[in-house]
Amino acid sequence: MSDTNSYDAIVIGGGHNGLTNAAYLAKAGKKVLVLEQRHLVGGAAITEELRPGFQFTTFSYALSLLRPEIIQELDLVRYGFMPLLMRSHFAPMENGDYFLLGPDTGLNRQEIARHSKADVDGMERFEHDTARVRQFIRPLFDSIPPNLFSDDPADADKMAWLLKHLGTGNKKVIHDTVRLLTGSIADFCDDYLESDIIKATICSAACVGIKLGPMSPGSGMNWLYLSMGEHDGIGGSWSFHKGGNGGFTQVLARAATAYGAEIRLDSHVDHLITEKGEVKGVALRDGTEFRAPVVVSSLDPRRTFLEIADPRELPADLVETIQRFRFQGVASKVNFALDGLPEYPALSGRADQYLGFINVAPTVEYMERAYDAAKYGWYSEHPYIDACIQSLVDPDMAPPGKHVMSCFVMYTPYELKGSTWQAERENMADRVQATLQGFFPNFNDLVLQREVVSPDIIEAKTGLSEGNIYAGEFFPHQMYFFRPAPGYSDYRTPIRGYYQCGSGTHPGGCVIGAPGRLASQQVLKDLGRAKA
Amino acid sequence: MIRTTPFHPRLAELSQTQMWGNWSGYLSAVRYDLSSKHEYFGVRNAAGFFDTSPLYKYWIRGRDAELLCSFAFARDVRTLKLGRAQYTIWCDDDGFIMEDGVLFRFASDEFLLTAAEPNMGYLKQLSRLYDVEIVDASEDYASLAIQGPRSRDILEVLTPDISSLRYFGFTETKIANTPVTISRTGFSGDLGYEVIIPVADALPVLDAILQAGHPHGLRPYGDEALGMTRIEAGLPLIGVEFNSSRYAWTPDDRFTPDELGLGWLLKGIEDDSRPFIGRDAILRERADGSSRWRTVGITVAWSDFYELFDSRGHLAVPDEIPVAWESMLYNANGKRIGYATSFMYSPILQCHIGIARVKPKYAEPGTDIYLEQTVNHEYINVRATVTTLPFYNPERKTA
Ligand SMILES: Cc1cc2nc3c(=O)[nH]c(=O)nc-3n(C[C@H](O)[C@H](O)[C@H](O)COP(=O)(O)OP(=O)(O)OC[C@H]3O[C@@H](n4cnc5c(N)ncnc54)[C@H](O)[C@@H]3O)c2cc1C
C-alpha cells in the first residue's frame, strides 16, 4: 500500500453533503479524499448542458435550506456562491385566473384580497405563527441530536439542554409546532385561511418529495421542513443559484479543493475495509484500495449500512431498522428546452410571473387526487408540477431569447403496479406536457427538447434508493433522534471510524449541507478525544 | 413643476412602482421593480441601466483648457490621453474636497466634465484668467449608464466599436444613426458603460438599447440599487460620504483627499511642481501627518449580526437598502473612534458592509471595532472588522 493512497479521512460520494463534509475536514487540517462514482460531482445537485447553450438542472433546481453558517464558515462567497432570489410565486387556476405573489407586501395584500379579504390578515398571522415555530425549532435543527440511548455524559447534557429548551417555549408556539409536526397541512391552513387557491399554494410546498397528500397527517411536517431555509434572513425564501444547483456544487468543490481536499471522480466505492470492528479504508469496484482511519459515507442509509458496510458486522436491530426504512420515491423531473416564453392568457405579454416557482396545483383537492394515484401504484392523471424558468432569472442558463424550464413532478411512484418506468416514462412526460399545455396554450409549440427523469433514473444516476429525493422519507419516526435509526442519529455507526453524512441523517434532505457540516463536527470531536 | 429627463416617457412605462425621487429638479427613479434587490441582481448578474441625465455637463474648450484643468482639478490632467476619461476631484485652498466628477478628453484643447453638483459659477470664475470657454451643456445631452456583465454584449450589437474599449476609455460612435459618446465608466464597480446622447435623439437610442438588451435581461434600475452597487464598489457619494467644502459649516464637515480615501488620485504631487488648488495644504498635511481620519471598509460577520437579534428574541432580517444615517463606531473600551457613512447588507457578499471614517490608528485591516445598532429599542454595539475597499471588484470590470 503506497503512502499516496493513505488519508486522514475518506468521504464516499461527492454530492453536496460529501463535499461540505470534506471541506470542513480539510479546513481543519485533515488530509481528505472524496470518492465520487460519476464523472462529475454534485450528486442530486448538478447542471448539465444537454443541448448547446441550454443548462438543465437534471434533479434539484432551487436553493433555500442551505445553512447560512456554511456559507460563512466555508467562505463560499469567495468561491462563487451567488443565490439569485426568486421574485414571484405564481399559481395558475383552472378557471383562467391566478394567484401571484411578489416581493412587495402591500401589493401582495391586494392580490390576496382579490381572492379573500379575510385571508389578508389570515395570511399574515399564518406567516407570523409559522415563523415563530421556525425560530423555536431552529436550535434543534442545527445541532447534532442527542443520542437518547447512550450513557455518555455528553449526551445526558444535551438531553438536559433539549428538555430545558422545550420547557422555555411559549405555549402557543409549542402547540403550533406539534400541530405542524403531526397534522396535515390542509388542516393547518384551514385554521387561518378560506381561499382555496391560497391554501393550495401553501399546501403545494408540503407535497414536495413525500408520499403523502396535503390532507395526510405528516404533510405539515414536510411543509415546516421545507420552510426552514432562508436567504438574507428572510425565512422560507428560495433562490436559483447562479448556474443552477450544479453551479452551487461546483462552488463547494472549489472550496473543498482550496482547503486541500482531493476529489477523485469515476471512483465507485464497492465496500468498506474493516479490521476488528474498526474501519481501515475502502475498496473501489476496480479493486483500488484507499486507507484511512475515518471513512464518512454520504450515501443513503440503505447503501451506507447494507451495501458499503457488511451488514453481518452490524447489530441485527440496526440492520432490521434500516431494512424497513422507507424510501418509496414519488418524484420525477421533466425538463424542457424552450424556444420562447409560455403565454398565460390572463397575463398576456407579461413575464414577471415567471421569476420564481410556477405552481401547477390549482386546488387542494387537485393535489390530493394526484396523490391518490400513487397510493395504488400509478402516476397522476393530472400531476402537481412545480415549474421554474431559471433562464429568466439567470441569463447564462440558455441562449439569448431561449429558455430552460425545470418541472418537478408529483406523484410518480417508484414501483408501478403492472408496468415499469421503462415503459411508462414518456407517457408520464406526455401528461406533464399536456397539463402545461392546458394552462399555457402555446406550450407545445415552444418545446425544443424534453428530458424525462423518472424515479428509476434518479436512483440509477445518483444512487438515491428508490429515487427518494431526500435519501429517505420524511416521516416523524425517520427524523431527528430516529434518522436514520434510533441510537445512530449522531453520525456515528457501530463500526469505529465509519461515519454517515448524507441526507439520510439529521436534519435530512434538500440542498442544505447540514448533515455534512454536523457530521464533520462529530468526526473532529472524536478525533480530538482519541488524541487526548 | 418638476422636470423629466428625455428618457422619461419610456422609463414611466417600464416602472412598476412610479416611485420617483428628485435629482436636481428632475424625476429620478427610486426603483422600477417592486423590490430594488432584484434590480441590483440585474446589474450584478445580467445588465441594468440607470438614467444619469440630471448630471451636470460642462465643456471646457480653448487654448488654455488643459492649463485650467490642471490647476482646477487635483488629479493631474496632463497625462490624460485623447479618448480617455478620468475620475477627478477639486479642492479648496485648504486642501478640502469641494466636489468630484469625471473629465473626458475630446481633443488637446477640449474637455467635458460631468458632475453631480452645479459648478458653472465656479468654473466661470476660475476661467477669467485663462483663454478658455466654459459651456454649460447639461441640457444638451441625456445620459445613460449601462452596467453589468452583459453590458458589453448588448452594446456590441449596436456598435462594434466598443468591443475594444478599455476601462475609462471612450469613443464617439453611432447608435440608431445618432452620434453618441460611449465611455467604459460607471458607478457600479462592474463591467459597464455610459452613453451620452443629444437630447433630441435620446428616446430612439434608448429604444435601440432596450431592444438589444431584452434577450440579455437588461432592466432599468433606480437610486436604491445604484446605492447598493456603489457601496460594494467602495465609491464615495457626495451628500453621503462628504459634502462640498464650499457649503460646510464646521471643520467636521470638511475632508481632505487622504481622509476620504482618495489620496491615490494625487499620485506624484510630491515630485512635480504642478500648481493646483489645495496643493500646498495637502503637501503640508502629508508632511505633518495631520490627517484626522482614514476611510475604510467595515464588515459585520453574519453570525455576529444574527446573534445580536437572536439573543434578544428577534429575527435578524438584514436590509440591503443602504441606511440613510450615520452609525457610530467605538473601540473595545467604548470610546468613539469614528462613524460609518454608508451601511447595508450586501446580498452578493452575504454580510453587512459599510464605508466608514475612523481615527487613523484604527484603520489597519483586520482591526475589530464596534458599530452601534438599534435592537429591541436599545443601542447595542456589534463587532465589525476593518477591511480595505472596494468590497466587490470582479475581474471583468477592467478586463
Ligand atoms: C429530482 C430531485 C429534485 C430535487 N429538488 C430539490 C430542490 O429543488 N431543492 C433542494 O434543496 N433539494 C432538492 N432535492 C433534494 C436534494 O437534491 C438532495 O436531498 C441532496 O442533493 C442530496 O445530497 P447528498 O449529498 O446527501 O446526496 P447525493 O446528492 O445523492 O450525493 C451522493 C453522491 O454519492 C455518489 N455515489 C453514490 N454511490 C456511490 C458509490 N458507491 N461510490 C462513490 N460515489 C457514490 C453519487 O453519485 C452522488 O454524487 C431534489 C432531489 C431530486 C432527486
PDB file of N, CA and C in Angstrom, chain A residues 441-476:
ATOM      1  N   PRO A 441     -51.347  27.954 -23.510  1.00  0.00           N
ATOM      2  CA  PRO A 441     -51.800  27.437 -24.804  1.00  0.00           C
ATOM      3  C   PRO A 441     -50.708  27.348 -25.886  1.00  0.00           C
ATOM      4  N   ASN A 442     -49.596  28.067 -25.724  1.00  0.00           N
ATOM      5  CA  ASN A 442     -48.543  27.963 -26.746  1.00  0.00           C
ATOM      6  C   ASN A 442     -47.445  26.980 -26.356  1.00  0.00           C
ATOM      7  N   PHE A 443     -47.668  26.217 -25.278  1.00  0.00           N
ATOM      8  CA  PHE A 443     -46.542  25.453 -24.718  1.00  0.00           C
ATOM      9  C   PHE A 443     -45.952  24.434 -25.693  1.00  0.00           C
ATOM     10  N   ASN A 444     -46.816  23.618 -26.284  1.00  0.00           N
ATOM     11  CA  ASN A 444     -46.297  22.557 -27.161  1.00  0.00           C
ATOM     12  C   ASN A 444     -45.413  23.112 -28.276  1.00  0.00           C
ATOM     13  N   ASP A 445     -45.786  24.280 -28.797  1.00  0.00           N
ATOM     14  CA  ASP A 445     -45.018  24.861 -29.901  1.00  0.00           C
ATOM     15  C   ASP A 445     -43.628  25.311 -29.480  1.00  0.00           C
ATOM     16  N   LEU A 446     -43.445  25.488 -28.182  1.00  0.00           N
ATOM     17  CA  LEU A 446     -42.163  26.034 -27.713  1.00  0.00           C
ATOM     18  C   LEU A 446     -41.114  24.962 -27.469  1.00  0.00           C
ATOM     19  N   VAL A 447     -41.574  23.705 -27.332  1.00  0.00           N
ATOM     20  CA  VAL A 447     -40.668  22.661 -26.839  1.00  0.00           C
ATOM     21  C   VAL A 447     -39.627  22.281 -27.891  1.00  0.00           C
ATOM     22  N   LEU A 448     -38.360  22.506 -27.547  1.00  0.00           N
ATOM     23  CA  LEU A 448     -37.259  22.118 -28.431  1.00  0.00           C
ATOM     24  C   LEU A 448     -36.711  20.754 -28.030  1.00  0.00           C
ATOM     25  N   GLN A 449     -36.783  20.475 -26.754  1.00  0.00           N
ATOM     26  CA  GLN A 449     -36.236  19.209 -26.249  1.00  0.00           C
ATOM     27  C   GLN A 449     -36.829  18.936 -24.882  1.00  0.00           C
ATOM     28  N   ARG A 450     -36.907  17.637 -24.551  1.00  0.00           N
ATOM     29  CA  ARG A 450     -37.508  17.270 -23.280  1.00  0.00           C
ATOM     30  C   ARG A 450     -36.639  16.178 -22.660  1.00  0.00           C
ATOM     31  N   GLU A 451     -36.376  16.331 -21.379  1.00  0.00           N
ATOM     32  CA  GLU A 451     -35.600  15.324 -20.653  1.00  0.00           C
ATOM     33  C   GLU A 451     -36.510  14.758 -19.565  1.00  0.00           C
ATOM     34  N   VAL A 452     -36.633  13.434 -19.513  1.00  0.00           N
ATOM     35  CA  VAL A 452     -37.524  12.830 -18.526  1.00  0.00           C
ATOM     36  C   VAL A 452     -36.687  12.077 -17.498  1.00  0.00           C
ATOM     37  N   VAL A 453     -36.870  12.454 -16.247  1.00  0.00           N
ATOM     38  CA  VAL A 453     -36.087  11.840 -15.165  1.00  0.00           C
ATOM     39  C   VAL A 453     -37.058  11.206 -14.177  1.00  0.00           C
ATOM     40  N   SER A 454     -37.344   9.936 -14.374  1.00  0.00           N
ATOM     41  CA  SER A 454     -38.278   9.228 -13.500  1.00  0.00           C
ATOM     42  C   SER A 454     -37.506   8.644 -12.310  1.00  0.00           C
ATOM     43  N   PRO A 455     -38.226   8.165 -11.285  1.00  0.00           N
ATOM     44  CA  PRO A 455     -37.538   7.711 -10.064  1.00  0.00           C
ATOM     45  C   PRO A 455     -36.453   6.661 -10.319  1.00  0.00           C
ATOM     46  N   ASP A 456     -36.664   5.800 -11.299  1.00  0.00           N
ATOM     47  CA  ASP A 456     -35.630   4.789 -11.571  1.00  0.00           C
ATOM     48  C   ASP A 456     -34.352   5.442 -12.088  1.00  0.00           C
ATOM     49  N   ILE A 457     -34.501   6.538 -12.825  1.00  0.00           N
ATOM     50  CA  ILE A 457     -33.310   7.224 -13.330  1.00  0.00           C
ATOM     51  C   ILE A 457     -32.617   7.983 -12.201  1.00  0.00           C
ATOM     52  N   ILE A 458     -33.418   8.582 -11.330  1.00  0.00           N
ATOM     53  CA  ILE A 458     -32.815   9.250 -10.159  1.00  0.00           C
ATOM     54  C   ILE A 458     -31.972   8.231  -9.393  1.00  0.00           C
ATOM     55  N   GLU A 459     -32.551   7.063  -9.174  1.00  0.00           N
ATOM     56  CA  GLU A 459     -31.820   6.028  -8.425  1.00  0.00           C
ATOM     57  C   GLU A 459     -30.550   5.599  -9.168  1.00  0.00           C
ATOM     58  N   ALA A 460     -30.697   5.368 -10.469  1.00  0.00           N
ATOM     59  CA  ALA A 460     -29.552   4.863 -11.230  1.00  0.00           C
ATOM     60  C   ALA A 460     -28.426   5.890 -11.292  1.00  0.00           C
ATOM     61  N   LYS A 461     -28.764   7.155 -11.427  1.00  0.00           N
ATOM     62  CA  LYS A 461     -27.703   8.155 -11.621  1.00  0.00           C
ATOM     63  C   LYS A 461     -27.094   8.661 -10.327  1.00  0.00           C
ATOM     64  N   THR A 462     -27.927   8.796  -9.263  1.00  0.00           N
ATOM     65  CA  THR A 462     -27.378   9.384  -8.031  1.00  0.00           C
ATOM     66  C   THR A 462     -27.093   8.330  -6.986  1.00  0.00           C
ATOM     67  N   GLY A 463     -27.760   7.188  -7.096  1.00  0.00           N
ATOM     68  CA  GLY A 463     -27.635   6.190  -6.037  1.00  0.00           C
ATOM     69  C   GLY A 463     -28.675   6.380  -4.945  1.00  0.00           C
ATOM     70  N   LEU A 464     -29.545   7.384  -5.048  1.00  0.00           N
ATOM     71  CA  LEU A 464     -30.600   7.570  -4.034  1.00  0.00           C
ATOM     72  C   LEU A 464     -31.593   6.417  -4.171  1.00  0.00           C
ATOM     73  N   SER A 465     -31.704   5.606  -3.141  1.00  0.00           N
ATOM     74  CA  SER A 465     -32.503   4.381  -3.222  1.00  0.00           C
ATOM     75  C   SER A 465     -33.949   4.693  -3.568  1.00  0.00           C
ATOM     76  N   GLU A 466     -34.491   3.941  -4.491  1.00  0.00           N
ATOM     77  CA  GLU A 466     -35.872   4.080  -4.958  1.00  0.00           C
ATOM     78  C   GLU A 466     -36.174   5.504  -5.429  1.00  0.00           C
ATOM     79  N   GLY A 467     -35.104   6.248  -5.703  1.00  0.00           N
ATOM     80  CA  GLY A 467     -35.290   7.613  -6.212  1.00  0.00           C
ATOM     81  C   GLY A 467     -35.846   8.573  -5.189  1.00  0.00           C
ATOM     82  N   ASN A 468     -35.768   8.230  -3.893  1.00  0.00           N
ATOM     83  CA  ASN A 468     -36.280   9.176  -2.895  1.00  0.00           C
ATOM     84  C   ASN A 468     -35.364  10.391  -2.824  1.00  0.00           C
ATOM     85  N   ILE A 469     -35.962  11.555  -3.071  1.00  0.00           N
ATOM     86  CA  ILE A 469     -35.132  12.750  -3.233  1.00  0.00           C
ATOM     87  C   ILE A 469     -34.448  13.169  -1.942  1.00  0.00           C
ATOM     88  N   TYR A 470     -34.982  12.712  -0.805  1.00  0.00           N
ATOM     89  CA  TYR A 470     -34.407  13.092   0.480  1.00  0.00           C
ATOM     90  C   TYR A 470     -33.536  11.996   1.080  1.00  0.00           C
ATOM     91  N   ALA A 471     -33.250  10.961   0.319  1.00  0.00           N
ATOM     92  CA  ALA A 471     -32.498   9.819   0.846  1.00  0.00           C
ATOM     93  C   ALA A 471     -33.239   9.163   2.003  1.00  0.00           C
ATOM     94  N   GLY A 472     -34.544   9.141   1.917  1.00  0.00           N
ATOM     95  CA  GLY A 472     -35.349   8.525   2.981  1.00  0.00           C
ATOM     96  C   GLY A 472     -36.529   9.412   3.300  1.00  0.00           C
ATOM     97  N   GLU A 473     -37.717   8.794   3.414  1.00  0.00           N
ATOM     98  CA  GLU A 473     -38.944   9.552   3.641  1.00  0.00           C
ATOM     99  C   GLU A 473     -38.866  10.439   4.866  1.00  0.00           C
ATOM    100  N   PHE A 474     -39.566  11.559   4.789  1.00  0.00           N
ATOM    101  CA  PHE A 474     -39.712  12.454   5.929  1.00  0.00           C
ATOM    102  C   PHE A 474     -40.946  12.040   6.720  1.00  0.00           C
ATOM    103  N   PHE A 475     -40.788  11.017   7.517  1.00  0.00           N
ATOM    104  CA  PHE A 475     -41.846  10.630   8.435  1.00  0.00           C
ATOM    105  C   PHE A 475     -41.312  10.858   9.852  1.00  0.00           C
ATOM    106  N   PRO A 476     -42.186  11.219  10.798  1.00  0.00           N
ATOM    107  CA  PRO A 476     -41.691  11.517  12.144  1.00  0.00           C
ATOM    108  C   PRO A 476     -40.791  10.414  12.714  1.00  0.00           C
TER     109      PRO A 476
END
